[in-house]
CSV table of C-alpha atoms in Angstrom, one decimal:
chain,number,residue,atom,x,y,z
L,1,MET,CA,-57.4,-14.9,25.2
L,2,THR,CA,-54.7,-14.0,23.1
L,3,ASP,CA,-57.6,-14.0,20.4
L,4,SER,CA,-59.8,-11.9,21.6
L,5,PRO,CA,-60.2,-8.2,21.1
L,6,LEU,CA,-57.2,-5.8,23.2
L,7,GLY,CA,-57.2,-2.5,24.8
L,8,PHE,CA,-55.0,0.2,25.0
L,9,TYR,CA,-55.3,3.0,26.8
L,10,VAL,CA,-53.0,5.9,27.8
L,11,HIS,CA,-53.3,8.1,30.6
L,12,VAL,CA,-52.9,11.9,30.3
L,13,PRO,CA,-53.0,13.9,33.5
L,14,PHE,CA,-52.7,17.6,32.8
L,15,CYS,CA,-56.6,19.0,33.4
L,16,THR,CA,-57.4,23.4,32.6
L,17,VAL,CA,-59.6,22.9,36.0
L,18,LYS,CA,-60.0,20.1,38.2
L,19,CYS,CA,-64.1,20.1,38.5
L,20,SER,CA,-65.7,19.1,41.9
L,21,TYR,CA,-67.4,15.9,41.1
L,22,CYS,CA,-64.6,14.2,38.6
L,23,ASP,CA,-62.3,11.6,41.2
L,24,PHE,CA,-60.1,10.6,37.7
L,25,ASN,CA,-56.8,11.2,37.9
L,26,SER,CA,-56.1,14.8,36.9
L,27,TYR,CA,-54.1,17.6,37.9
L,28,ALA,CA,-54.4,21.9,37.3
L,29,GLY,CA,-51.3,23.8,37.3
L,30,ILE,CA,-48.9,21.0,36.3
L,31,GLU,CA,-48.7,21.4,32.4
L,32,ASP,CA,-44.8,21.9,32.9
L,33,MET,CA,-44.4,18.6,33.7
L,34,GLN,CA,-45.9,18.1,30.3
L,35,ALA,CA,-42.3,16.8,28.5
L,36,GLU,CA,-41.7,14.9,31.0
L,37,TRP,CA,-44.5,12.4,31.2
L,38,LEU,CA,-44.8,11.6,27.8
L,39,ALA,CA,-41.3,11.3,27.6
L,40,ALA,CA,-42.5,8.5,30.6
L,41,ALA,CA,-45.5,7.4,28.8
L,42,LEU,CA,-43.1,6.5,25.6
L,43,VAL,CA,-40.9,4.5,28.2
L,44,GLU,CA,-43.8,2.6,29.4
L,45,ALA,CA,-44.7,1.6,26.5
L,46,LYS,CA,-41.4,0.2,25.5
L,47,LEU,CA,-41.3,-2.3,29.0
L,48,TRP,CA,-45.0,-3.2,27.7
L,49,ALA,CA,-44.0,-4.3,24.3
L,50,PRO,CA,-42.3,-7.8,25.0
L,51,ARG,CA,-45.2,-9.0,27.2
L,52,LEU,CA,-47.9,-7.7,24.1
L,53,ARG,CA,-46.0,-9.1,21.5
L,54,GLY,CA,-48.5,-11.6,19.5
L,55,ARG,CA,-51.7,-9.9,20.1
L,56,GLN,CA,-53.0,-8.1,18.1
L,57,VAL,CA,-54.2,-4.0,19.8
L,58,SER,CA,-58.0,-2.9,18.4
L,59,THR,CA,-58.3,0.0,20.3
L,60,ILE,CA,-56.7,3.4,21.5
L,61,PHE,CA,-58.3,5.5,23.9
L,62,ILE,CA,-56.1,7.9,24.9
L,63,GLY,CA,-58.0,10.0,28.0
L,64,GLY,CA,-57.4,11.7,31.1
L,65,GLY,CA,-57.6,14.6,32.1
L,66,THR,CA,-57.9,16.7,29.3
L,67,PRO,CA,-55.4,15.2,26.3
L,68,SER,CA,-56.5,18.1,24.0
L,69,LEU,CA,-54.1,20.1,25.9
L,70,LEU,CA,-51.1,18.4,24.3
L,71,PRO,CA,-49.5,19.2,21.4
L,72,GLY,CA,-50.2,17.7,18.0
L,73,GLU,CA,-46.6,16.6,18.0
L,74,SER,CA,-46.4,15.3,21.1
L,75,VAL,CA,-50.4,13.2,20.3
L,76,SER,CA,-48.2,12.2,16.4
L,77,ARG,CA,-44.6,11.3,19.2
L,78,LEU,CA,-47.3,9.0,21.0
L,79,LEU,CA,-48.7,6.8,18.6
L,80,ASP,CA,-45.5,6.5,16.4
L,81,GLU,CA,-43.9,4.8,19.0
L,82,ILE,CA,-47.4,2.3,19.7
L,83,ARG,CA,-47.5,1.8,16.1
L,84,ARG,CA,-43.9,0.9,15.8
L,85,LEU,CA,-43.6,-1.5,19.3
L,86,ILE,CA,-46.8,-2.4,19.1
L,87,ASP,CA,-49.0,-4.5,16.4
L,88,ILE,CA,-52.2,-1.7,16.2
L,89,ASP,CA,-54.9,-2.6,13.3
L,90,GLN,CA,-54.5,-0.9,10.5
L,91,ALA,CA,-58.2,0.1,11.0
L,92,ALA,CA,-57.9,0.3,15.1
L,93,GLU,CA,-60.8,3.0,16.6
L,94,ILE,CA,-58.1,5.6,17.9
L,95,THR,CA,-59.6,8.3,20.6
L,96,LEU,CA,-58.8,11.2,21.2
L,97,GLU,CA,-60.8,12.9,25.0
L,98,ALA,CA,-60.9,16.8,24.2
L,99,ASN,CA,-62.4,19.7,26.1
L,100,PRO,CA,-64.1,22.6,25.0
L,101,GLU,CA,-62.2,25.5,25.5
L,102,SER,CA,-59.7,23.3,24.3
L,103,VAL,CA,-59.8,22.8,21.2
L,104,GLU,CA,-58.2,24.2,18.4
L,105,PRO,CA,-58.0,24.2,14.7
L,106,GLU,CA,-54.0,23.5,14.6
L,107,ARG,CA,-53.7,20.6,17.1
L,108,LEU,CA,-57.4,19.0,15.4
L,109,GLU,CA,-55.9,18.5,12.2
L,110,SER,CA,-52.2,17.2,14.0
L,111,TYR,CA,-54.6,14.7,16.1
L,112,ARG,CA,-55.9,13.1,12.5
L,113,GLN,CA,-53.0,13.4,10.8
L,114,ALA,CA,-51.4,11.1,13.8
L,115,GLY,CA,-54.3,8.8,13.7
L,116,VAL,CA,-56.3,10.1,15.6
L,117,ASN,CA,-59.7,8.3,13.8
L,118,ARG,CA,-62.4,9.1,16.9
L,119,ILE,CA,-62.3,12.7,19.1
L,120,SER,CA,-64.9,12.5,23.2
L,121,MET,CA,-65.7,16.2,24.1
L,122,GLY,CA,-66.3,16.4,27.7
L,123,VAL,CA,-69.8,19.2,26.9
L,124,GLN,CA,-71.7,18.2,29.8
L,125,SER,CA,-74.4,20.6,30.7
L,126,LEU,CA,-75.3,24.0,28.3
L,127,ASP,CA,-76.8,25.7,31.0
L,128,ALA,CA,-75.3,28.8,32.4
L,129,SER,CA,-76.0,27.5,36.1
L,130,GLU,CA,-74.5,23.6,35.1
L,131,LEU,CA,-71.4,24.8,33.5
L,132,VAL,CA,-70.6,26.8,37.4
L,133,PHE,CA,-72.1,24.2,38.9
L,134,LEU,CA,-70.1,22.1,37.5
L,135,ASP,CA,-67.1,23.5,37.8
L,136,ARG,CA,-66.9,23.5,33.7
L,137,ILE,CA,-64.9,26.7,32.0
L,138,HIS,CA,-66.2,27.1,28.4
L,139,SER,CA,-69.2,28.5,27.8
L,140,ALA,CA,-72.5,26.7,25.7
L,141,ALA,CA,-70.8,29.1,22.2
L,142,ARG,CA,-68.1,27.7,22.9
L,143,ALA,CA,-68.6,23.8,23.3
L,144,GLU,CA,-71.1,24.3,20.1
L,145,SER,CA,-68.0,26.2,17.9
L,146,ALA,CA,-65.3,24.5,19.1
L,147,PHE,CA,-67.8,20.6,17.8
L,148,GLU,CA,-68.0,22.7,14.4
L,149,MET,CA,-64.0,22.8,14.5
L,150,ILE,CA,-63.9,19.2,14.7
L,151,ARG,CA,-66.0,18.7,11.9
L,152,ALA,CA,-63.8,20.9,10.1
L,153,ALA,CA,-61.2,18.9,10.8
L,154,GLY,CA,-62.4,15.8,9.0
L,155,PHE,CA,-63.3,13.6,12.1
L,156,GLU,CA,-67.1,11.7,11.6
L,157,ASN,CA,-66.6,10.2,14.9
L,158,VAL,CA,-67.8,12.2,17.4
L,159,ASN,CA,-68.6,11.1,21.0
L,160,LEU,CA,-70.2,14.3,23.4
L,161,ASP,CA,-70.8,13.5,27.2
L,162,LEU,CA,-73.3,15.4,29.0
L,163,ILE,CA,-74.4,14.8,32.7
L,164,TYR,CA,-78.1,14.6,34.2
L,165,GLY,CA,-79.5,14.7,37.0
L,166,LEU,CA,-77.5,17.6,38.9
L,167,PRO,CA,-79.1,19.0,42.0
L,168,GLY,CA,-82.3,21.1,41.6
L,169,GLN,CA,-82.0,20.2,37.3
L,170,SER,CA,-85.2,20.7,35.4
L,171,LEU,CA,-86.5,18.4,32.9
L,172,GLU,CA,-87.2,21.0,30.8
L,173,THR,CA,-83.3,22.4,30.8
L,174,TRP,CA,-82.2,18.5,30.0
L,175,GLN,CA,-84.2,18.8,27.3
L,176,SER,CA,-82.6,22.2,26.1
L,177,THR,CA,-79.8,20.4,25.5
L,178,VAL,CA,-79.5,17.5,24.3
L,179,GLU,CA,-81.8,19.3,22.2
L,180,ARG,CA,-79.8,21.9,20.9
L,181,VAL,CA,-76.6,19.6,20.1
L,182,LEU,CA,-78.4,16.7,17.5
L,183,GLY,CA,-79.0,20.2,15.0
L,184,TRP,CA,-75.4,21.5,16.0
L,185,ASN,CA,-73.8,21.5,12.4
L,186,GLY,CA,-77.4,20.5,10.8
L,187,ASP,CA,-76.9,17.0,12.2
L,188,GLY,CA,-75.2,16.8,15.7
L,189,PRO,CA,-73.0,13.4,17.0
L,190,ASP,CA,-72.8,10.3,15.3
L,191,HIS,CA,-72.6,9.7,19.8
L,192,LEU,CA,-74.2,10.6,23.3
L,193,SER,CA,-72.7,9.7,26.2
L,194,CYS,CA,-75.7,10.6,29.2
L,195,TYR,CA,-74.8,10.2,32.4
L,196,ALA,CA,-76.4,10.9,35.4
L,197,LEU,CA,-75.0,12.3,37.6
L,198,THR,CA,-73.1,10.0,40.7
L,199,VAL,CA,-71.2,11.8,44.3
L,200,GLU,CA,-68.1,9.9,44.1
L,201,GLU,CA,-66.0,9.6,48.2
L,202,GLY,CA,-63.3,12.0,48.0
L,203,THR,CA,-64.5,14.6,46.1
L,204,PRO,CA,-65.2,18.6,46.7
L,205,LEU,CA,-69.0,18.0,45.9
L,206,ALA,CA,-69.0,14.6,48.1
L,207,ALA,CA,-67.9,17.0,50.3
L,208,ARG,CA,-70.5,19.7,50.2
L,209,VAL,CA,-73.3,16.6,49.8
L,210,ALA,CA,-72.0,15.1,53.6
L,211,ALA,CA,-72.0,19.1,54.4
L,212,GLY,CA,-75.4,19.8,53.7
L,213,ARG,CA,-74.9,22.5,51.1
L,214,VAL,CA,-75.9,20.6,48.5
L,215,ILE,CA,-78.6,18.4,48.5
L,216,GLU,CA,-78.6,15.2,45.4
L,217,ALA,CA,-81.2,15.1,42.8
L,218,ASP,CA,-84.6,13.0,43.4
L,219,PRO,CA,-84.2,9.6,42.1
L,220,ASP,CA,-87.6,9.8,40.6
L,221,ARG,CA,-86.8,13.2,38.8
L,222,VAL,CA,-83.6,11.2,37.3
L,223,ALA,CA,-85.7,8.0,35.9
L,224,ASP,CA,-87.2,10.8,34.5
L,225,ILE,CA,-84.9,12.4,32.6
L,226,ALA,CA,-83.4,8.1,31.6
L,227,ASP,CA,-86.8,7.8,30.0
L,228,TRP,CA,-86.7,10.6,28.3
L,229,THR,CA,-83.2,10.6,27.0
L,230,SER,CA,-84.0,6.6,26.2
L,231,GLU,CA,-86.7,7.8,24.0
L,232,ARG,CA,-85.6,11.0,22.4
L,233,LEU,CA,-82.6,9.4,21.0
L,234,LEU,CA,-84.3,6.9,19.9
L,235,HIS,CA,-87.0,8.8,17.3
L,236,ALA,CA,-83.5,10.6,16.9
L,237,GLY,CA,-82.1,7.7,15.2
L,238,PHE,CA,-79.8,6.4,17.7
L,239,GLU,CA,-79.5,2.9,19.1
L,240,GLN,CA,-78.8,3.1,22.9
L,241,TYR,CA,-76.4,0.0,24.0
L,242,GLU,CA,-75.6,0.7,27.0
L,243,THR,CA,-77.3,1.5,30.3
L,244,SER,CA,-76.2,5.4,29.6
L,245,ASN,CA,-74.6,4.9,25.8
L,246,TYR,CA,-76.4,5.9,22.4
L,247,ALA,CA,-75.2,5.2,18.8
L,248,ARG,CA,-75.7,6.7,15.7
L,249,HIS,CA,-74.5,5.3,12.0
L,250,GLY,CA,-73.1,2.2,14.1
L,251,LEU,CA,-70.9,3.9,16.0
L,252,ARG,CA,-70.3,2.5,19.5
L,253,CYS,CA,-67.4,2.6,21.2
L,254,GLU,CA,-65.6,0.3,20.9
L,255,HIS,CA,-62.5,1.2,23.3
L,256,ASN,CA,-65.4,0.9,25.4
L,257,LEU,CA,-66.7,-2.1,24.2
L,258,ILE,CA,-63.3,-3.8,25.4
L,259,TYR,CA,-64.3,-3.0,29.2
L,260,TRP,CA,-68.3,-4.0,29.0
L,261,ARG,CA,-67.8,-7.7,27.8
L,262,ASN,CA,-64.6,-8.4,30.4
L,263,GLN,CA,-61.8,-7.9,28.5
L,264,GLU,CA,-57.9,-6.8,28.1
L,265,TYR,CA,-56.8,-3.7,27.7
L,266,ALA,CA,-53.0,-2.8,29.1
L,267,ALA,CA,-52.5,0.6,30.4
L,268,ILE,CA,-49.9,3.6,31.1
L,269,GLY,CA,-49.6,6.4,32.4
L,270,PRO,CA,-50.0,7.9,35.7
L,271,GLY,CA,-53.7,6.3,37.1
L,272,ALA,CA,-54.4,4.3,34.9
L,273,HIS,CA,-56.6,0.8,35.5
L,274,GLY,CA,-55.3,-2.4,33.1
L,275,PHE,CA,-56.0,-6.0,32.4
L,276,VAL,CA,-54.2,-8.2,30.8
L,277,ASP,CA,-53.2,-12.0,30.9
L,278,GLY,CA,-56.1,-12.6,33.3
L,279,VAL,CA,-54.6,-8.8,35.5
L,280,ARG,CA,-55.4,-7.3,36.7
L,281,TYR,CA,-53.0,-3.7,37.5
L,282,GLN,CA,-52.9,0.0,38.4
L,283,VAL,CA,-50.3,2.1,37.6
L,284,VAL,CA,-49.3,5.1,40.6
L,285,ARG,CA,-51.5,7.6,40.6
L,286,SER,CA,-49.0,10.8,41.3
L,287,PRO,CA,-47.7,12.2,38.1
L,288,ARG,CA,-43.7,13.0,39.3
L,289,ILE,CA,-43.4,9.9,41.0
L,290,TYR,CA,-45.3,8.4,38.0
L,291,ILE,CA,-42.1,10.0,35.5
L,292,ASP,CA,-39.5,9.2,38.4
L,293,ARG,CA,-40.6,5.1,38.9
L,294,LEU,CA,-40.3,5.7,34.1
L,295,ARG,CA,-36.8,7.3,34.1
L,296,GLN,CA,-35.1,5.3,37.3
L,297,GLU,CA,-36.6,1.8,35.9
L,298,GLN,CA,-33.2,0.2,36.1
L,299,GLU,CA,-33.3,1.2,40.2
L,300,PHE,CA,-37.1,-0.3,40.8
L,301,ALA,CA,-37.7,-4.0,41.0
L,302,HIS,CA,-40.0,-5.7,39.2
L,303,ALA,CA,-43.6,-4.6,39.0
L,304,PRO,CA,-46.6,-6.4,41.1
L,305,GLU,CA,-47.8,-10.7,39.5
L,306,GLY,CA,-43.8,-9.7,37.2
L,307,LEU,CA,-45.4,-6.9,35.3
L,308,PRO,CA,-42.8,-5.3,33.4
L,309,SER,CA,-44.3,-1.4,34.8
L,310,PRO,CA,-42.0,0.2,37.7
L,311,ALA,CA,-44.6,2.2,38.0
L,312,ILE,CA,-47.2,-0.4,38.6
L,313,VAL,CA,-48.0,-0.1,42.7
L,314,GLU,CA,-51.5,-2.9,42.6
L,315,ALA,CA,-51.9,-6.1,40.4
L,316,GLU,CA,-53.9,-8.8,41.3
L,317,ARG,CA,-55.2,-12.4,39.6
L,318,PRO,CA,-58.9,-12.3,40.0
L,319,SER,CA,-60.1,-15.4,40.6
L,320,GLU,CA,-63.4,-17.3,38.5
L,321,ARG,CA,-66.3,-16.3,40.8
L,322,GLU,CA,-64.0,-12.3,40.5
L,323,ASN,CA,-64.1,-12.6,37.8
L,324,LEU,CA,-67.6,-13.3,37.0
L,325,ILE,CA,-69.4,-10.4,39.0
L,326,ASP,CA,-67.5,-8.0,37.6
L,327,THR,CA,-68.2,-9.7,34.0
L,328,LEU,CA,-71.8,-9.7,34.8
L,329,THR,CA,-72.0,-5.6,37.0
L,330,SER,CA,-69.9,-4.5,33.3
L,331,GLY,CA,-72.4,-7.3,30.6
L,332,LEU,CA,-75.5,-6.9,32.0
L,333,ARG,CA,-75.4,-2.9,31.4
L,334,LEU,CA,-75.0,-4.0,27.6
L,335,MET,CA,-78.8,-3.9,25.5
L,336,ASP,CA,-77.3,-7.5,24.7
L,337,GLY,CA,-76.8,-8.7,27.8
L,338,VAL,CA,-75.1,-11.6,28.6
L,339,ASP,CA,-74.8,-14.6,27.1
L,340,GLU,CA,-75.9,-17.4,30.6
L,341,SER,CA,-74.7,-20.5,28.6
L,342,SER,CA,-70.8,-19.2,28.2
L,343,LEU,CA,-71.0,-18.3,31.9
L,344,PRO,CA,-68.5,-20.6,34.2
L,345,ASP,CA,-70.0,-22.8,37.2
L,346,GLU,CA,-70.3,-19.9,39.7
L,347,TYR,CA,-72.8,-19.2,37.8
L,348,GLU,CA,-75.6,-21.2,39.9
L,349,GLU,CA,-74.8,-19.0,42.0
L,350,PHE,CA,-76.1,-15.9,41.6
L,351,ARG,CA,-78.9,-17.4,39.6
L,352,PRO,CA,-81.1,-17.1,42.0
L,353,THR,CA,-80.3,-13.1,42.5
L,354,LEU,CA,-81.2,-12.8,39.0
L,355,ASP,CA,-83.9,-14.9,39.2
L,356,TRP,CA,-85.4,-12.8,41.3
L,357,ALA,CA,-84.4,-9.9,39.3
L,358,VAL,CA,-85.9,-11.5,36.5
L,359,ASP,CA,-89.6,-12.3,38.5
L,360,ASN,CA,-89.9,-8.6,39.6
L,361,GLY,CA,-89.4,-7.0,35.6
L,362,LEU,CA,-86.1,-6.1,36.4
L,363,ALA,CA,-84.8,-8.5,33.6
L,364,GLN,CA,-85.8,-11.0,31.3
L,365,ARG,CA,-84.4,-13.7,29.7
L,366,ALA,CA,-84.9,-14.9,25.6
L,367,ASP,CA,-82.2,-16.9,23.2
L,368,GLY,CA,-79.8,-17.8,25.7
L,369,ARG,CA,-79.4,-14.6,26.5
L,370,LEU,CA,-80.1,-12.7,30.5
L,371,ARG,CA,-81.4,-8.9,29.6
L,372,LEU,CA,-81.7,-6.3,32.1
L,373,SER,CA,-85.2,-4.5,31.8
L,374,ARG,CA,-85.7,-0.3,30.8
L,375,ARG,CA,-86.5,-0.2,34.8
L,376,GLY,CA,-83.9,-2.7,36.2
L,377,HIS,CA,-81.0,-0.4,33.7
L,378,ALA,CA,-82.3,2.2,35.4
L,379,VAL,CA,-82.0,0.9,39.1
L,380,ALA,CA,-79.1,-1.2,38.0
L,381,ASN,CA,-76.2,-0.4,41.3
L,382,GLU,CA,-79.8,-1.7,43.1
L,383,ILE,CA,-78.8,-5.4,41.2
L,384,PHE,CA,-75.2,-5.2,40.7
L,385,VAL,CA,-75.4,-5.0,45.0
L,386,ARG,CA,-77.6,-7.7,45.5
L,387,LEU,CA,-74.7,-9.6,42.9
L,388,LEU,CA,-72.1,-8.2,46.2
L,389,ASP,CA,-73.2,-10.1,48.6
L,390,VAL,CA,-74.0,-12.7,47.4
L,391,ALA,CA,-71.7,-15.4,49.7
L,392,PRO,CA,-69.4,-17.9,48.6
L,393,ALA,CA,-71.1,-21.3,48.6
């Protein structure tokens, strides 16, 4: 797998406010740990460097959390050290996630000078009541001004995250958000990630749903919103290349494509998940334990599966069958689908389930590829659950 693209993910755990729907490994009120986190991340990158020798990294993604809380000098130091240690493609896509309230011109300029060439900003909604429900602390005006700052700093590859399918949300309020962002700064963003709200287990939102204080959105209304979104963004010049993702000017998210194609990526930072040399692993979630383990790296036993970081707490080598399931459930999210001829013999176990999807208009076969239909993308999870339920031969 050494000739395939290799991504590099850095997890930043800091947030100003922890949103009720979010299950990412992020924390409010620990900003005083930033310097310690950076020192630990630099140690972890150094530990990974020998393992990645001979491989070139094609994408770097600094995610979180809210990486735009980091000072420019921290991002510069992080990227300079990664480049010093690891072979990074000169044309690598380097993404930094941002939230509107922490976007500042000086930071943006520093990020760009450090080599960041793509910004992904979490806007989610421009409706005031929806922003309150989502625990977002920015206003619509602040989101728009942040976008203008990003453009003014010279970023020509900008994604916006939006969320639909909120309880009580109407098609009209969603349409208003989409239409407004399409007109920002004259030509809008280059990429849109439009996600249906998912109630994740263990979040405050899940507790409110379980207690009956929040009623989840009607699935038919959510499907109507998804259909309208696909048609509207196609008309606006976007290509839908994945269930929830749309790009203009060919600016697909190359880092996320590595995930969806079930390719490999190294990952550092508390709670990060990686996939290297056929091994999937997770870094310890607690920022304090993460920092301590990397500060005292010599005192810890080797990580599972011989991985190089003492902060790794879980690791497994998926079987051929498990890897195939990952390939199918990720790859079928792409409009390109999967190449059936390239799949291993274990695929025959899953063919009847996918034949069922074709027979019911949820998928189609053409040119040796299996792709979900528009209806199939709307109910993709039903297909994936069926795949997971297939008993081993």
